[in-house]
mmCIF file of C-alpha atoms in Angstrom:
data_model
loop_
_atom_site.group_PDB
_atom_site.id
_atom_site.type_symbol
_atom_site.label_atom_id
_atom_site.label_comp_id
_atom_site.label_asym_id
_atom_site.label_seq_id
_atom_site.Cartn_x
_atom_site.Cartn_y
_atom_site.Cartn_z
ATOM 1 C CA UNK A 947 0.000 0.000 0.000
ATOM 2 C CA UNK A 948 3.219 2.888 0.894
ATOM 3 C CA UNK A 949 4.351 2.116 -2.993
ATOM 4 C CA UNK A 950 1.007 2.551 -4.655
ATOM 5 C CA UNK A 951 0.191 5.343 -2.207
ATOM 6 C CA UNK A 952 3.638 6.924 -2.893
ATOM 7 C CA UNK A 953 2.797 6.610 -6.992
ATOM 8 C CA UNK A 954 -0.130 8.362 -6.958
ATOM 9 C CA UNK A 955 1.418 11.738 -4.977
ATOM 10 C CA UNK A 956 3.503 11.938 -7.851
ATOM 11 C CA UNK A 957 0.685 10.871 -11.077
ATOM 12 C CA UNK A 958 -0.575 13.864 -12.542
ATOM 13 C CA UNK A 959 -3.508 11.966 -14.328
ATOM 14 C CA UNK A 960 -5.023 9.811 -11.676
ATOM 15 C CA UNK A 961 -4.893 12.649 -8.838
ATOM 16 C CA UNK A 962 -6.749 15.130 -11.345
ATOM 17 C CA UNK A 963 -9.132 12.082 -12.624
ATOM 18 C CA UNK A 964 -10.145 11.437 -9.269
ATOM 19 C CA UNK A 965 -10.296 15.015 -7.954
ATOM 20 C CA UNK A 966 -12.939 15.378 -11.293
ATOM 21 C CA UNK A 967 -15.048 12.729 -10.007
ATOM 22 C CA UNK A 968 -15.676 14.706 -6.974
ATOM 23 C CA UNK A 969 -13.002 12.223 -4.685
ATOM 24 C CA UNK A 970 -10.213 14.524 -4.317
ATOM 25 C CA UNK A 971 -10.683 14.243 -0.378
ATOM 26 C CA UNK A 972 -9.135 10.855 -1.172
ATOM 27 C CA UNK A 973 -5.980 12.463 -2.566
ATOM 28 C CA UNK A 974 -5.226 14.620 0.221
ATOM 29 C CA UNK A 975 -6.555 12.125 2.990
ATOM 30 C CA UNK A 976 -4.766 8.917 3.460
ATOM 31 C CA UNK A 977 -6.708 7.393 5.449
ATOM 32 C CA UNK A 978 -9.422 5.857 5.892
ATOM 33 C CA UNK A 979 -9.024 4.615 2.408
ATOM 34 C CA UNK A 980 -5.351 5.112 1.305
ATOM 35 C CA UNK A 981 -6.343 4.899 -2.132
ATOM 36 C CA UNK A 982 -3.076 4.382 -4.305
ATOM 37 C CA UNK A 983 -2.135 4.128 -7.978
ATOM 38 C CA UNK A 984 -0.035 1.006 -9.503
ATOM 39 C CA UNK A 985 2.053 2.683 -12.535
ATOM 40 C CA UNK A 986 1.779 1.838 -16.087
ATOM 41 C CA UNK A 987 4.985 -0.230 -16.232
ATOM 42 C CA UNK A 988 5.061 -4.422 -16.897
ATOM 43 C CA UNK A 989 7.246 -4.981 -13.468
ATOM 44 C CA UNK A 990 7.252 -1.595 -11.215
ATOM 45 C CA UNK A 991 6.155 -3.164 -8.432
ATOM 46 C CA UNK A 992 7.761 -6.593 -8.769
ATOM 47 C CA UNK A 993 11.217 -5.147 -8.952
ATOM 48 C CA UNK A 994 10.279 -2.494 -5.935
ATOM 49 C CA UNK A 995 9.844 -5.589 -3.997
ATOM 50 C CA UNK A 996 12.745 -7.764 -5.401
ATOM 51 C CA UNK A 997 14.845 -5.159 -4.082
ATOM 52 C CA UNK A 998 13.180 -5.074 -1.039
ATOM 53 C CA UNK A 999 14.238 -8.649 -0.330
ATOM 54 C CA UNK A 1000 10.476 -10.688 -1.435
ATOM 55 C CA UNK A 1001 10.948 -13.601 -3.592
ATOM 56 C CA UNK A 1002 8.914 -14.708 -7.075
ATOM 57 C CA UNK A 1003 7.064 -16.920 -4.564
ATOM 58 C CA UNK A 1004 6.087 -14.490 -1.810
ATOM 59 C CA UNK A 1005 5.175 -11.791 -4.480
ATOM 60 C CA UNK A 1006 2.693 -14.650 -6.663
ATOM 61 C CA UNK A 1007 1.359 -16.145 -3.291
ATOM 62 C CA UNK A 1008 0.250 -12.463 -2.240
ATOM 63 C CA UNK A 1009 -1.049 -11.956 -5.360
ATOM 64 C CA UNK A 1010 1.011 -8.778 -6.518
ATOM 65 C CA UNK A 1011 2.535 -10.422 -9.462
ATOM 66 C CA UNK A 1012 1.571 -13.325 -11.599
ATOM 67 C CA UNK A 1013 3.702 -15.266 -14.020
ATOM 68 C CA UNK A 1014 3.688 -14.984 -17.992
ATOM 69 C CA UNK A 1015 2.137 -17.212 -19.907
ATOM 70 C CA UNK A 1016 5.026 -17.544 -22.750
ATOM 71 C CA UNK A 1017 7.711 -17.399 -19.798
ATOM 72 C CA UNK A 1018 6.757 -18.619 -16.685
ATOM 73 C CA UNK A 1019 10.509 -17.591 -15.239
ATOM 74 C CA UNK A 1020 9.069 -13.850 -15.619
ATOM 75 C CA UNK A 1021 6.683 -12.271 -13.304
ATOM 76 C CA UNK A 1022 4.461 -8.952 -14.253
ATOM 77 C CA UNK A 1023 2.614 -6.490 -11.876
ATOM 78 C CA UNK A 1024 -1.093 -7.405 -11.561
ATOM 79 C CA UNK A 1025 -1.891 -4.220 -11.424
ATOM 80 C CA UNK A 1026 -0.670 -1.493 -14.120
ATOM 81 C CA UNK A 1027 -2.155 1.749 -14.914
ATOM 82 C CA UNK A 1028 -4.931 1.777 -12.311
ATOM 83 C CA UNK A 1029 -6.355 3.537 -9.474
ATOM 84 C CA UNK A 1030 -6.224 0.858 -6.723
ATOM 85 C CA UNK A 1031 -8.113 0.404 -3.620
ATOM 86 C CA UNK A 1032 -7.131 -1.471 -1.208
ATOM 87 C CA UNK A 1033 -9.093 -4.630 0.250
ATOM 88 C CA UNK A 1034 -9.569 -5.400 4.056
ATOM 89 C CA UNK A 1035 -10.403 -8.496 6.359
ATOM 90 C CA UNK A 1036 -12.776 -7.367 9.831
ATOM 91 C CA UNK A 1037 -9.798 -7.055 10.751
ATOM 92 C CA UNK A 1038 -8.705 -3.670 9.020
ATOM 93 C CA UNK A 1039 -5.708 -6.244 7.309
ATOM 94 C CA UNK A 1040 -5.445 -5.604 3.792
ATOM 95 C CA UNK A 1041 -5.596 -8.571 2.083
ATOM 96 C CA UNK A 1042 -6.013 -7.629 -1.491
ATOM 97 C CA UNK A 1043 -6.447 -4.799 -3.746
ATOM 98 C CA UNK A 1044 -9.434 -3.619 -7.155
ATOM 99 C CA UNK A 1045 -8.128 -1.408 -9.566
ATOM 100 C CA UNK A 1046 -9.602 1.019 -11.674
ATOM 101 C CA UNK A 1047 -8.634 1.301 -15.077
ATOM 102 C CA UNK A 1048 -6.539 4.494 -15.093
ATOM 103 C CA UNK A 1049 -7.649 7.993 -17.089
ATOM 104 C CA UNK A 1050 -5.414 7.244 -20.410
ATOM 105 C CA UNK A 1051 -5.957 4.037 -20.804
ATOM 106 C CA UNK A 1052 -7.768 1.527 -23.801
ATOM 107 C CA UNK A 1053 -10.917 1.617 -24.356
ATOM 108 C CA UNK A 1054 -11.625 -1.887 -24.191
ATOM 109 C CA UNK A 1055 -9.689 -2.520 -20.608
ATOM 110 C CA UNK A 1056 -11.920 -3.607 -18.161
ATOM 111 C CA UNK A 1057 -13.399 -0.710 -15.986
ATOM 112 C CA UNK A 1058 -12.596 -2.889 -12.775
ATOM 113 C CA UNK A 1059 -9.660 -5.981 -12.161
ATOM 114 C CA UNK A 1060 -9.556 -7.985 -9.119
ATOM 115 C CA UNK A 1061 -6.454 -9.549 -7.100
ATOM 116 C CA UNK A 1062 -6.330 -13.097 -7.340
ATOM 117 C CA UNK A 1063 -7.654 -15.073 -4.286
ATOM 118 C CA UNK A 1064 -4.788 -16.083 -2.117
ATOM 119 C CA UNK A 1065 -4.274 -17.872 1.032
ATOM 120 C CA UNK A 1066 -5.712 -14.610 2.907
ATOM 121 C CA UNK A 1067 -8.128 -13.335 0.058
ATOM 122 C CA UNK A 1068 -11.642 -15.371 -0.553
ATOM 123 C CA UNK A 1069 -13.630 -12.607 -2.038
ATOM 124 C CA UNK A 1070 -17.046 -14.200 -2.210
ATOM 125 C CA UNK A 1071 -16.398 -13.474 1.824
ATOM 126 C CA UNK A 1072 -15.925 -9.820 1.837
ATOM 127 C CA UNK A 1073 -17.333 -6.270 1.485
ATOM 128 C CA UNK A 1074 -15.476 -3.536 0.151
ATOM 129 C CA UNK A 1075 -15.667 -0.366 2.602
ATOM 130 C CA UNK A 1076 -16.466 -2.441 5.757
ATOM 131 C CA UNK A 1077 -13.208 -1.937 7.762
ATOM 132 C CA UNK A 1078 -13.093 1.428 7.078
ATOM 133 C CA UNK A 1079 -16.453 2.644 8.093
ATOM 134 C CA UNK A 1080 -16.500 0.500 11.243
ATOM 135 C CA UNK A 1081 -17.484 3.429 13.169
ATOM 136 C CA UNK A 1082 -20.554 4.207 11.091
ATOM 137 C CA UNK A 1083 -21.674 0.562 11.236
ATOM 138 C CA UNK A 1084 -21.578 0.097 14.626
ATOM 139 C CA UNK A 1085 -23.839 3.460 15.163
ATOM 140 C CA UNK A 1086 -26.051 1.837 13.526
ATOM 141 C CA UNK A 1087 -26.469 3.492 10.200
ATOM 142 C CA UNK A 1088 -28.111 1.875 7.363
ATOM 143 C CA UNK A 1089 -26.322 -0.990 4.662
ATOM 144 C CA UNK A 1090 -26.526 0.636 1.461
ATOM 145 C CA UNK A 1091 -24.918 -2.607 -1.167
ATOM 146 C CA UNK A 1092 -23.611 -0.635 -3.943
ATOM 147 C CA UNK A 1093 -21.738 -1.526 -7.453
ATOM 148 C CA UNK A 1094 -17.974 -0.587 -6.767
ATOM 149 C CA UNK A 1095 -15.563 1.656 -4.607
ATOM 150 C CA UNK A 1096 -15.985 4.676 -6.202
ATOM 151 C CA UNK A 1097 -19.660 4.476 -5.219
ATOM 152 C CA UNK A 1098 -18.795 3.274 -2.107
ATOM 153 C CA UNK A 1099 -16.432 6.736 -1.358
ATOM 154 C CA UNK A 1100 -19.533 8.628 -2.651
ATOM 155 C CA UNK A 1101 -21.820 7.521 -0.180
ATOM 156 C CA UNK A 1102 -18.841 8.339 2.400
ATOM 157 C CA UNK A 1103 -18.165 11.263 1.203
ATOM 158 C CA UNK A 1104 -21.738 12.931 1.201
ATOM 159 C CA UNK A 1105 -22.350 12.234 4.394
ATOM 160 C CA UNK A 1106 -19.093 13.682 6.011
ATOM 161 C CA UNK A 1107 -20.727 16.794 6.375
ATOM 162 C CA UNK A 1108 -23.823 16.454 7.160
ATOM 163 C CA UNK A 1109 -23.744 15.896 10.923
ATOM 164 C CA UNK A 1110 -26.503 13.468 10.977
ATOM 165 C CA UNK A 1111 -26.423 9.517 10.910
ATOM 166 C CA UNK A 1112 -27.488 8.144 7.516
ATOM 167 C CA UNK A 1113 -26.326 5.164 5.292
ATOM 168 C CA UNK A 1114 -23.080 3.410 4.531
ATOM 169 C CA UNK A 1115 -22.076 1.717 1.329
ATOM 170 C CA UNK A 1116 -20.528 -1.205 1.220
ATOM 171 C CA UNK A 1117 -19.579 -2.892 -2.362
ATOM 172 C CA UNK A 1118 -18.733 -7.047 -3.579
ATOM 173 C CA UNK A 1119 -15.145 -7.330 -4.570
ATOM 174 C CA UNK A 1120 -15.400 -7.995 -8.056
ATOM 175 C CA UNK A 1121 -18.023 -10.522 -7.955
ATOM 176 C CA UNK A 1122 -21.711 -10.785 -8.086
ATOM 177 C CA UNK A 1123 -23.481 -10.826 -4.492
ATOM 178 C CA UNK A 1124 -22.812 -14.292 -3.194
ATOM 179 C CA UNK A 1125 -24.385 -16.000 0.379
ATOM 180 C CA UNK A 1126 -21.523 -15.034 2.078
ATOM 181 C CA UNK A 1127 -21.607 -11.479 1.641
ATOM 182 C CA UNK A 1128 -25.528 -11.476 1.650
ATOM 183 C CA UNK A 1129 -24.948 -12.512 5.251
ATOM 184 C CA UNK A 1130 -22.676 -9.835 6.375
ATOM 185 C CA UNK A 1131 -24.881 -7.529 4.981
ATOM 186 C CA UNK A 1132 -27.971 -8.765 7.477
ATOM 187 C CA UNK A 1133 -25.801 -9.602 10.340
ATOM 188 C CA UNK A 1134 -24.768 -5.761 10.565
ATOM 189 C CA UNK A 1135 -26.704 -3.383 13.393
ATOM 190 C CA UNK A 1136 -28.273 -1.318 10.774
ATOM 191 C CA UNK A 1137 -29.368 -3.590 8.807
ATOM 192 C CA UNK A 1138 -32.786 -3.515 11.384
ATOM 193 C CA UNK A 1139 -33.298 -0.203 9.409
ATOM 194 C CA UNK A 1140 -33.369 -1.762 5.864
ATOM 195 C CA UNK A 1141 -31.084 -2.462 3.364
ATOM 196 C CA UNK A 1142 -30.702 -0.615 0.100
ATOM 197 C CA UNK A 1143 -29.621 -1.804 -3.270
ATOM 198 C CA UNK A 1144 -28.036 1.105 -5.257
ATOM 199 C CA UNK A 1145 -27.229 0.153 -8.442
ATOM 200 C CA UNK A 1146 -26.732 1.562 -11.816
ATOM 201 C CA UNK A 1147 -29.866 1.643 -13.949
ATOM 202 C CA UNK A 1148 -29.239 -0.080 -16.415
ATOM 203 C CA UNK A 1149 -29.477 -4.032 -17.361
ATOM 204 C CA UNK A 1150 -26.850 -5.279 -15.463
ATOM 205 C CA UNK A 1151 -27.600 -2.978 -12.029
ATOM 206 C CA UNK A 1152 -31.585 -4.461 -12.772
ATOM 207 C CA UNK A 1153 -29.986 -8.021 -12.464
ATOM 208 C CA UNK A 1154 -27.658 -6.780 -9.332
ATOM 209 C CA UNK A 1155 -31.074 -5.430 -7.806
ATOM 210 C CA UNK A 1156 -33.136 -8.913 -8.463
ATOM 211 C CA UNK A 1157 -30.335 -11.232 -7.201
ATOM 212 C CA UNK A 1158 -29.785 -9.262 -3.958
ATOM 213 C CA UNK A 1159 -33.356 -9.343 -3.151
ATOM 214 C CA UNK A 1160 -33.088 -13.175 -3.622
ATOM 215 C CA UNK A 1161 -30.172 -13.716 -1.472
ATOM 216 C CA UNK A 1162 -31.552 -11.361 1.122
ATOM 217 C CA UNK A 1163 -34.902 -12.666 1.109
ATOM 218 C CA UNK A 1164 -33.947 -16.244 1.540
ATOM 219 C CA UNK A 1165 -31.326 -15.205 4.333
ATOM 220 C CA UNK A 1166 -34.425 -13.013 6.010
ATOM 221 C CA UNK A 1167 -32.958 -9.617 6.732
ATOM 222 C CA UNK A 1168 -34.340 -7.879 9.513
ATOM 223 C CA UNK A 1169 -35.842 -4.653 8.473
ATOM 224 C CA UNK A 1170 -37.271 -3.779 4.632
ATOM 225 C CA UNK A 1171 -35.080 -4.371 1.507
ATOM 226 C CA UNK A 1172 -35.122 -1.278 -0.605
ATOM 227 C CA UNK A 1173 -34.194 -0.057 -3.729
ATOM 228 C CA UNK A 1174 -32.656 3.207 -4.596
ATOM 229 C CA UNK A 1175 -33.843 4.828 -8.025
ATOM 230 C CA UNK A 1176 -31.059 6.247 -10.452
ATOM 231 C CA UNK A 1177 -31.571 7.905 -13.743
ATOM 232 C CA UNK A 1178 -31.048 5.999 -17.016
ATOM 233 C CA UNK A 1179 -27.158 5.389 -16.982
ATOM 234 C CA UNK A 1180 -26.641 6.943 -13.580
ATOM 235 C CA UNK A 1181 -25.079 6.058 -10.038
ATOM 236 C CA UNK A 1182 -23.686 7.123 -6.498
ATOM 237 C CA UNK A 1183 -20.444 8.624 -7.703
ATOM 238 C CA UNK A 1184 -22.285 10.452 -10.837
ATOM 239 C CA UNK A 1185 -24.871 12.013 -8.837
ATOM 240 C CA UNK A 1186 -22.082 12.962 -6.384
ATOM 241 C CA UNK A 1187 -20.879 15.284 -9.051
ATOM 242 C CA UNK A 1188 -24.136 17.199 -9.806
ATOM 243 C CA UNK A 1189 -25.203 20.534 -8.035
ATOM 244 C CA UNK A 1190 -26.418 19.636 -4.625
ATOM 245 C CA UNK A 1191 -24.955 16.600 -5.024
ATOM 246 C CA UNK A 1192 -24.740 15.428 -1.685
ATOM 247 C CA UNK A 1193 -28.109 16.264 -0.496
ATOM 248 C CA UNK A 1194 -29.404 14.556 -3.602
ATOM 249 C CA UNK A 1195 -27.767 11.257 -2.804
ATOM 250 C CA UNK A 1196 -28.770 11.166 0.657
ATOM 251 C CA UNK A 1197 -32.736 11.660 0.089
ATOM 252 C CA UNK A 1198 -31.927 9.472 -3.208
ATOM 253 C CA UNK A 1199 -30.852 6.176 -0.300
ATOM 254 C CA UNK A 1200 -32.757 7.216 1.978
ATOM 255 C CA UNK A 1201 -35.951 9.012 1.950
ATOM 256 C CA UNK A 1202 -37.581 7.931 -1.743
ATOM 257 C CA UNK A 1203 -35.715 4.209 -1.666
ATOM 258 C CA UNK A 1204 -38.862 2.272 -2.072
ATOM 259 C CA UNK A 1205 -39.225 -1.304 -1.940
ATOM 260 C CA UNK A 1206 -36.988 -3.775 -3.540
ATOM 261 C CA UNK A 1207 -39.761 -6.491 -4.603
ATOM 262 C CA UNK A 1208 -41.326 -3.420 -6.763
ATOM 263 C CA UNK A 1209 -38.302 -2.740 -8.093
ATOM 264 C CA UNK A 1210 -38.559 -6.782 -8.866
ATOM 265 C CA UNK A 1211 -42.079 -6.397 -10.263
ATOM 266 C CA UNK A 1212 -40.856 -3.828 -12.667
ATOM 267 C CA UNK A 1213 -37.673 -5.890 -13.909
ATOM 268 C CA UNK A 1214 -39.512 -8.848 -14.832
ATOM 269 C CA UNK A 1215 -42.103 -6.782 -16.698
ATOM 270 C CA UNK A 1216 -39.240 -4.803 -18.654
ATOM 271 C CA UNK A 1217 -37.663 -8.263 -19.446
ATOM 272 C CA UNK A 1218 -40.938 -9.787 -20.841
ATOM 273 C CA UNK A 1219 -41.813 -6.698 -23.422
ATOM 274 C CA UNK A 1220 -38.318 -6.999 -24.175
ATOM 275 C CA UNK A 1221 -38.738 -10.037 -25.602
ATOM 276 C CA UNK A 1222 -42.394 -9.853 -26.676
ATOM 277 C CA UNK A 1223 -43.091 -6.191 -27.869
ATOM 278 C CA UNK A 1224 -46.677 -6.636 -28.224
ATOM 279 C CA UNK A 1225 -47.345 -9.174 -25.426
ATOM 280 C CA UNK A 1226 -49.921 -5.840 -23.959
ATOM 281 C CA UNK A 1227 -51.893 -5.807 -27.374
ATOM 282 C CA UNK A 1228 -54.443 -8.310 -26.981
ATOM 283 C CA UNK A 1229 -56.348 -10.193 -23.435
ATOM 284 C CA UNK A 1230 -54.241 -13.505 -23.986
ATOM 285 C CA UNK A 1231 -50.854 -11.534 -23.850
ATOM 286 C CA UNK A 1232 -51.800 -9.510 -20.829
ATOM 287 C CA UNK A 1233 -53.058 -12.685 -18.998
ATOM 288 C CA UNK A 1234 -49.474 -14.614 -19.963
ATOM 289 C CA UNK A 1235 -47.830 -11.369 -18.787
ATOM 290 C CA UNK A 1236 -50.081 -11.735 -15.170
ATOM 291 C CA UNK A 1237 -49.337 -15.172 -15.100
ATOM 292 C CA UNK A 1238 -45.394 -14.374 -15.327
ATOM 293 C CA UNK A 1239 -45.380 -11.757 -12.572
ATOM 294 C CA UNK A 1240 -48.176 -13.283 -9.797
ATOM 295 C CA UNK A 1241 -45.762 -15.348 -8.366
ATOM 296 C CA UNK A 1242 -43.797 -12.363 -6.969
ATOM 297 C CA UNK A 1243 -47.079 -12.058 -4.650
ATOM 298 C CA UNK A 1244 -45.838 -15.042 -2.912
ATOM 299 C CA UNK A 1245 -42.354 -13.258 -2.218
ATOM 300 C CA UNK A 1246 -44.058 -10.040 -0.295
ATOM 301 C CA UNK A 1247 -43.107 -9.889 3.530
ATOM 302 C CA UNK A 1248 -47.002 -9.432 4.492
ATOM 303 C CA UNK A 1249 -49.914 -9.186 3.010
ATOM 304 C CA UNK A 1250 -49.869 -5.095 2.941
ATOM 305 C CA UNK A 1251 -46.793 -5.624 0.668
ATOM 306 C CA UNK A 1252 -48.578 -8.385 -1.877
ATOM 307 C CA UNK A 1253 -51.460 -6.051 -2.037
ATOM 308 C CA UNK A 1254 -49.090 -2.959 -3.038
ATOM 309 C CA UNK A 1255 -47.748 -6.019 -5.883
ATOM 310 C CA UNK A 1256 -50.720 -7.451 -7.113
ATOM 311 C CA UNK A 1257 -51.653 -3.209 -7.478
ATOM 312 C CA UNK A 1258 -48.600 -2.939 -9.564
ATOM 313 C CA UNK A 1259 -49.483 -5.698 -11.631
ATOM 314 C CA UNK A 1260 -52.522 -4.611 -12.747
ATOM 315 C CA UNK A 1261 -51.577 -0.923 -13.389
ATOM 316 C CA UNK A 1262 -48.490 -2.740 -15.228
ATOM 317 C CA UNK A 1263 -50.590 -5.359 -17.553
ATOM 318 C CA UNK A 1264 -53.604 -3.833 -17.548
ATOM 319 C CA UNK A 1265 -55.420 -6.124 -16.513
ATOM 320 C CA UNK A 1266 -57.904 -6.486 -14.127
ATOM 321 C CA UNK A 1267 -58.042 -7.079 -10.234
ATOM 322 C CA UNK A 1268 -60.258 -10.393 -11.317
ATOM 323 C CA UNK A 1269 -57.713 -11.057 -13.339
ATOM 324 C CA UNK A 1270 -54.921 -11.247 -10.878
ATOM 325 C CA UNK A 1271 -56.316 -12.586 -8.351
ATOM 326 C CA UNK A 1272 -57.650 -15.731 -10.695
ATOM 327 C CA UNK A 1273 -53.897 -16.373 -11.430
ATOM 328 C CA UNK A 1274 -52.919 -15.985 -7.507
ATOM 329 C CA UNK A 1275 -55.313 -18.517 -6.860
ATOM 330 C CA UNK A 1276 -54.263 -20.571 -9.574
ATOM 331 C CA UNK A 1277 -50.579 -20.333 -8.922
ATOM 332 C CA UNK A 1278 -50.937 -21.382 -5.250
ATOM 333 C CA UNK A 1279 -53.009 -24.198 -6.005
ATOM 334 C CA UNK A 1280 -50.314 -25.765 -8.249
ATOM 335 C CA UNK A 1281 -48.209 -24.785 -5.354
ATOM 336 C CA UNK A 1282 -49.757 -26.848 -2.786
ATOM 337 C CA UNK A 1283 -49.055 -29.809 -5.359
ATOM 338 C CA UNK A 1284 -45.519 -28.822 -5.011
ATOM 339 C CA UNK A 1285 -42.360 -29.089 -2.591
ATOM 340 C CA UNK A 1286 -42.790 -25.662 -1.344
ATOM 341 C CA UNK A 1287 -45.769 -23.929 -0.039
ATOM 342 C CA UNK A 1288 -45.584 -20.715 -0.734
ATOM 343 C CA UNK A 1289 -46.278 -17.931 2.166
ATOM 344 C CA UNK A 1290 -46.438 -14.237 3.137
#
């Protein structure tokens, strides 16, 4: 971390790239975060810590370096020409690093990289952000799961100001939502408050959204699972940047999240007229299109909440409230036939 930390004091491009996006506290500030920058060489860091005394098995077991494929004898950085954040254990250990693909560099790099899992570094089993903010979890605040660091320093970031207790993001490292981190996510204080999704809105933050309301749902979170609403190619660290920006991301997490199963509702809809672009036109394509969505009823935490669904179906389908409620029935009485009975 003092290498890639000592890089970026002296990188031109990544300081002013992340002072742009509004993180330019992150610069200045070493910690919490001590946000660093691996340079665009093959081997920087691998002959930094040659020098320093590591060998080509301590640097590949940590996973700093990694071995070529046309000559195994010669190890690379993993990391070159990115923005890297570092990763740590409950601990406050870093155990790993992401890094974001730096200001110059080709289009068709990926946006994020992951260290490989090591010995210390399972990350299916971690939360990016959760070491750091220790503080504002244990007062409490509310779990906001969120696409990637610079979303996660967003979140931070507009509520170092305010005064007030509010939410705390916390980000997968490099991977979809898995069990593991589902759990973390309900075992924390606030997550009695709720827990938000905040993703992008687009198709791949509409998938994030559906499989973290499955996870959570099946682990049975405490308090509500909510969804926070972004405009069309939008997130966190974007709306950071805009007038106000601040503000607007704390009443965007907090006071107009709304529930996560609508958000659900809605995704499944957009996916069926997606496929079928005139599934609405006639009664037989609004009754498949019912038929598709009632089983979300069954996934409501009470009855209020499958009433506010089987609403949203019918303003969605346009179909009736006969309608819907003849599939309800029908799809719980193939249920009871089943291996699962469905309940509220």
């Amino acid at each position: 971390m003092t290498y890639y930390r000592g890089q970026l004091a002296h990188a031109a491009g990544p300081r002013a790239y992340l002072t742009k996006r509004g993180l330019g506290v992150v610069v200045q500030r070493e910690w919490p975060w001590r946000i660093g920058y691996a340079p665009p060489g093959w081997s920087s860091l691998t002959h930094h810590l040659h020098a320093a005394g590591f060998t080509d098995e301590e640097l590949v077991g940590a996973g700093l370096s990694t071995r070529t494929r046309g000559h195994p004898g010669r190890l690379i950085d993993v990391f070159r020409d990115r923005i890297v954040f570092p990763v740590r254990d409950r601990a406050g250990q870093a155990v790993a690093f992401l890094g974001r693909v730096g200001p110059g560099a080709d289009g068709e790099a990926p946006k994020y990289i992951n260290g490989p899992e090591t010995a210390i570094y399972e990350k299916r089993r971690l939360l990016f952000g959760v070491a750091e903010q220790q503080d504002r979890l244990d007062a409490r605040w509310t779990p906001v799961l969120v696409e990637g660091p610079a979303d996660v320093l967003a979140v931070w970031l507009s509520y170092s100001r305010s005064g007030r207790p509010g939410a705390v993001a916390l980000a997968p490292c490099g991977t979809t939502l898995t069990d593991d981190q589902a759990a973390i996510l309900r075992e924390l204080p606030g997550a009695a408050n709720g827990v938000v999704a905040a993703f992008d809105a687009d198709p791949a933050g509409r998938d994030a959204v559906d499989r973290a309301w499955h996870l959570l749902r099946r682990q049975r979170s405490p308090g509500p699972l909510l969804a926070a609403e972004f405009s069309a190619g939008a997130d966190p660290a974007d709306l950071l940047l805009r007038p106000n920006g601040s503000a607007q991301l704390r009443t965007a997490l907090q006071r107009r999240a709304r529930p996560m199963l609508d958000a659900v509702v809605e995704h499944r809809f957009a996916r069926l007229i997606e496929r079928h672009p005139r599934l609405l036109e006639d009664i037989d394509g609004r009754c498949a299109a019912v038929r598709a969505l009632v089983p979300l009823l069954y996934e409501a935490a009470g009855p209020d909440e499958a009433v506010c669904v089987g609403r949203r179906i019918v303003a969605l389908t346009g179909a009736g409230v006969d309608t819907v409620a003849i599939a309800a029935l029908t799809h719980l009485e193939g249920a009871l036939h089943g291996p699962e009975y469905p309940h509220f």
